[in-house]
């Protein structure tokens, strides 16, 4: 069975977390989606690229989530979420997925 690339898991967590929070109007539920995907991606990052890389990519994931909020005020919510999700996906691919 093929594994889902960590870049897809991380980007999906950011986009999915926002989507769930927006459509259900339950921020905690969106946060749960964000957290579960983040933990799953971090496990893949640790396996594929080591602890340091996993720590750096996890920090980028959290920073992307936090950074999407002020960015949304400038470009809109969905463009901000897609932008930060894309940035995290590119970083995850470059650091962990490209080697697989």
CSV table of C-alpha atoms in Angstrom, one decimal:
chain,number,residue,atom,x,y,z
A,1,UNK,CA,0.0,0.0,0.0
A,2,UNK,CA,1.4,3.4,-1.0
A,3,UNK,CA,1.9,6.0,1.7
A,4,UNK,CA,0.4,9.4,1.3
A,5,UNK,CA,3.3,11.9,1.0
A,6,UNK,CA,3.8,14.0,4.2
A,7,UNK,CA,3.4,17.2,2.1
A,8,UNK,CA,-0.1,16.1,1.2
A,9,UNK,CA,-0.9,15.3,4.8
A,10,UNK,CA,0.4,18.6,6.1
A,11,UNK,CA,-1.3,20.7,3.4
A,12,UNK,CA,-4.5,18.7,3.9
A,13,UNK,CA,-4.4,19.4,7.6
A,14,UNK,CA,-4.2,23.1,7.1
A,15,UNK,CA,-6.8,23.3,4.4
A,16,UNK,CA,-9.1,20.6,6.0
A,17,UNK,CA,-8.8,22.1,9.5
A,18,UNK,CA,-9.9,25.5,8.2
A,19,UNK,CA,-12.6,24.0,6.1
A,20,UNK,CA,-14.1,22.0,8.9
A,21,UNK,CA,-13.9,24.9,11.3
A,22,UNK,CA,-15.6,27.2,8.8
A,23,UNK,CA,-18.4,24.8,7.7
A,24,UNK,CA,-19.3,23.4,11.1
A,25,UNK,CA,-18.8,26.7,12.9
A,26,UNK,CA,-16.9,24.7,15.5
A,27,UNK,CA,-13.3,25.9,15.8
A,28,UNK,CA,-12.4,23.1,18.1
A,29,UNK,CA,-13.3,20.5,15.5
A,30,UNK,CA,-11.2,22.3,12.9
A,31,UNK,CA,-8.3,22.4,15.5
A,32,UNK,CA,-8.6,18.7,16.0
A,33,UNK,CA,-8.3,18.1,12.3
A,34,UNK,CA,-5.3,20.4,12.2
A,35,UNK,CA,-3.7,18.6,15.1
A,36,UNK,CA,-4.3,15.1,13.9
A,37,UNK,CA,-2.8,15.8,10.5
A,38,UNK,CA,0.1,17.7,12.1
A,39,UNK,CA,1.0,14.7,14.3
A,40,UNK,CA,0.7,12.3,11.4
A,41,UNK,CA,2.9,14.5,9.2
A,42,UNK,CA,5.5,14.9,12.1
A,43,UNK,CA,5.7,11.1,12.4
A,44,UNK,CA,6.4,10.8,8.7
A,45,UNK,CA,9.0,13.6,8.9
A,46,UNK,CA,10.8,11.9,11.8
A,47,UNK,CA,10.9,8.6,10.0
A,48,UNK,CA,12.1,10.0,6.7
A,49,UNK,CA,14.3,12.9,7.6
A,50,UNK,CA,15.1,12.6,11.3
A,51,UNK,CA,14.2,14.5,14.5
A,52,UNK,CA,15.7,17.8,13.7
A,53,UNK,CA,14.0,18.0,10.3
A,54,UNK,CA,10.7,16.9,12.0
A,55,UNK,CA,11.1,19.6,14.6
A,56,UNK,CA,11.8,22.3,12.0
A,57,UNK,CA,8.9,21.2,9.7
A,58,UNK,CA,6.5,21.0,12.7
A,59,UNK,CA,7.5,24.5,13.7
A,60,UNK,CA,6.8,25.6,10.1
A,61,UNK,CA,3.4,23.9,10.2
A,62,UNK,CA,2.5,25.8,13.4
A,63,UNK,CA,3.9,29.0,12.0
A,64,UNK,CA,1.9,28.6,8.8
A,65,UNK,CA,-1.3,28.1,10.9
A,66,UNK,CA,-0.6,31.2,13.0
A,67,UNK,CA,0.6,33.3,10.0
A,68,UNK,CA,-2.5,32.5,7.9
A,69,UNK,CA,-4.6,34.7,10.3
A,70,UNK,CA,-2.9,38.0,9.6
A,71,UNK,CA,-2.4,37.1,6.0
A,72,UNK,CA,-6.1,36.5,5.7
A,73,UNK,CA,-6.8,40.1,6.6
A,74,UNK,CA,-4.8,41.2,3.5
A,75,UNK,CA,-5.7,38.6,0.9
A,76,UNK,CA,-8.8,36.8,2.2
A,77,UNK,CA,-9.2,33.6,4.2
A,78,UNK,CA,-9.1,30.9,1.5
A,79,UNK,CA,-6.1,32.4,-0.4
A,80,UNK,CA,-4.2,32.7,2.9
A,81,UNK,CA,-4.9,29.1,3.8
A,82,UNK,CA,-4.0,27.8,0.4
A,83,UNK,CA,-0.8,29.9,0.3
A,84,UNK,CA,0.5,28.7,3.7
A,85,UNK,CA,-0.5,25.1,2.9
A,86,UNK,CA,1.4,25.3,-0.3
A,87,UNK,CA,4.5,26.7,1.4
A,88,UNK,CA,4.4,23.9,4.0
A,89,UNK,CA,3.9,21.3,1.3
A,90,UNK,CA,6.9,22.5,-0.7
A,91,UNK,CA,9.0,22.5,2.5
A,92,UNK,CA,7.9,19.0,3.4
A,93,UNK,CA,8.6,17.7,0.0
A,94,UNK,CA,12.0,19.3,-0.2
A,95,UNK,CA,13.1,18.1,3.2
A,96,UNK,CA,11.4,14.7,3.6
A,97,UNK,CA,9.4,13.4,0.6
A,98,UNK,CA,11.8,14.0,-2.2
A,99,UNK,CA,14.1,11.4,-0.7
A,100,UNK,CA,11.5,8.7,-0.8
